[in-house]
Amino acid sequence: DIQMTQSPSTLSASVGDRVNISCRASQSITTWLAWYQQRPGKAPKLLIYKASNLGSGVPSRFSGSGSGTDFTLSISGLHPDDFATYYCQQYQIYSPATFGQGTKLEVK
Amino acid sequence: QVHLVQSGAEVKKPGSSVKVSCKASGGTLSTSGITWIRQAPGQGLEWMGGIIPTSGSPNYAQKFLGRIVITADMSTNTAYMELTSLRSDDTAVFYCATLAAGGFLDFWGQGTLVTVSS
């Protein structure tokens, strides 16, 4: 299976900051990568698909980039409700889907 | 926009089985697949398996083979996930999610907590 590794595991930031979360795949997945946001006690929500495409209704302060094995989720101008846990997921065809271990974005 | 509603929380004994349902509205399961995801307490997301009803056969993660069955009833627009031989480490929230073209998960159910305890 393709392994997904996120960094950092925890990220401290303040409202208004710009942050980057990294996700690395153990082999090339071209751009078959999604990002999800999960608030405590809630189901995950799709943010980004195919590495850089914004999900429906997702604010434009969220953006995704990367291809091959290295990907980044960027959030510019953090809002209070952005403090949550973020997961990347690869969905390479003919391979079981796998998630990163998560990055918890917390208030500094 | 698809809305998924899952069945309620369950408490099960070790060795027993659980069947969780996921009813879709605002769209049909026949046009998108359903995937099941497990999240143990305080842990990350784990793909369990999924089904695309029009293709028939489900596919499962290796670690659940032999213990999981995923089905879909097109007449009621409902998907099911049954997990057998439950252990205490199966205690988790189980999510269903629709499988968008390509394989990302665009709509999620609210989650079903399954507690396995003697």
Short mmCIF file of C-alpha atoms in Angstrom, two decimals, chain B residues 39-111:
data_model
loop_
_atom_site.label_atom_id
_atom_site.label_comp_id
_atom_site.label_asym_id
_atom_site.label_seq_id
_atom_site.Cartn_x
_atom_site.Cartn_y
_atom_site.Cartn_z
CA GLN B 39 -11.67 6.24 13.14
CA ALA B 40 -10.61 4.80 16.48
CA PRO B 41 -10.75 7.14 19.50
CA GLY B 42 -8.13 9.87 19.16
CA GLN B 43 -6.75 8.29 16.00
CA GLY B 44 -6.68 9.00 12.27
CA LEU B 45 -8.80 7.85 9.36
CA GLU B 46 -8.60 4.31 8.01
CA TRP B 47 -10.14 3.16 4.71
CA MET B 48 -12.07 -0.07 5.16
CA GLY B 49 -13.57 -0.69 1.74
CA GLY B 50 -16.15 0.46 -0.72
CA ILE B 51 -18.67 -0.45 -3.35
CA ILE B 52 -19.73 1.03 -6.67
CA PRO B 53 -23.22 -0.44 -7.11
CA THR B 54 -23.16 -0.38 -10.89
CA SER B 55 -19.97 -2.43 -10.94
CA GLY B 56 -21.31 -4.96 -8.45
CA SER B 57 -18.35 -6.21 -6.47
CA PRO B 58 -17.09 -4.40 -3.39
CA ASN B 59 -13.42 -4.09 -2.56
CA TYR B 60 -11.97 -4.29 0.93
CA ALA B 61 -8.82 -3.29 2.74
CA GLN B 62 -6.56 -6.27 3.34
CA LYS B 63 -6.76 -6.01 7.12
CA PHE B 64 -10.54 -6.44 7.16
CA LEU B 65 -10.77 -9.28 4.63
CA GLY B 66 -12.91 -12.09 6.00
CA ARG B 67 -14.61 -9.85 8.58
CA ILE B 68 -16.31 -7.17 6.50
CA VAL B 69 -19.19 -7.15 4.07
CA ILE B 70 -20.30 -3.99 2.26
CA THR B 71 -23.59 -4.01 0.38
CA ALA B 72 -25.93 -1.51 -1.24
CA ASP B 73 -29.71 -1.62 -1.68
CA MET B 74 -30.64 0.52 -4.66
CA SER B 75 -34.38 0.26 -3.90
CA THR B 76 -33.87 2.20 -0.64
CA ASN B 77 -30.70 4.10 -1.63
CA THR B 78 -28.99 2.64 1.43
CA ALA B 79 -25.55 1.15 1.91
CA TYR B 80 -24.53 -1.22 4.68
CA MET B 81 -21.30 -2.21 6.35
CA GLU B 82 -21.21 -5.36 8.47
CA LEU B 83 -18.18 -6.14 10.60
CA THR B 84 -17.98 -9.53 12.31
CA SER B 85 -15.87 -11.10 15.07
CA LEU B 86 -15.71 -7.77 16.87
CA ARG B 87 -12.81 -7.06 19.23
CA SER B 88 -12.31 -4.27 21.74
CA ASP B 89 -9.93 -2.53 19.33
CA ASP B 90 -12.78 -2.26 16.81
CA THR B 91 -14.28 0.43 19.05
CA ALA B 92 -14.45 3.40 16.73
CA VAL B 93 -16.59 5.85 14.82
CA PHE B 94 -17.49 4.46 11.41
CA TYR B 95 -18.19 6.88 8.55
CA CYS B 96 -19.72 6.33 5.15
CA ALA B 97 -18.78 8.70 2.36
CA THR B 98 -19.64 9.01 -1.31
CA LEU B 99 -16.93 8.22 -3.78
CA ALA B 100 -16.57 10.97 -6.36
CA ALA B 101 -15.23 10.34 -9.85
CA GLY B 102 -11.57 9.61 -9.43
CA GLY B 103 -11.78 8.37 -5.86
CA PHE B 104 -11.95 11.25 -3.43
CA LEU B 105 -14.71 11.41 -0.81
CA ASP B 106 -17.04 14.31 -1.39
CA PHE B 107 -19.94 13.80 1.05
CA TRP B 108 -19.78 12.17 4.46
CA GLY B 109 -22.29 10.72 6.89
CA GLN B 110 -22.38 11.95 10.47
CA GLY B 111 -20.60 8.88 11.81
#
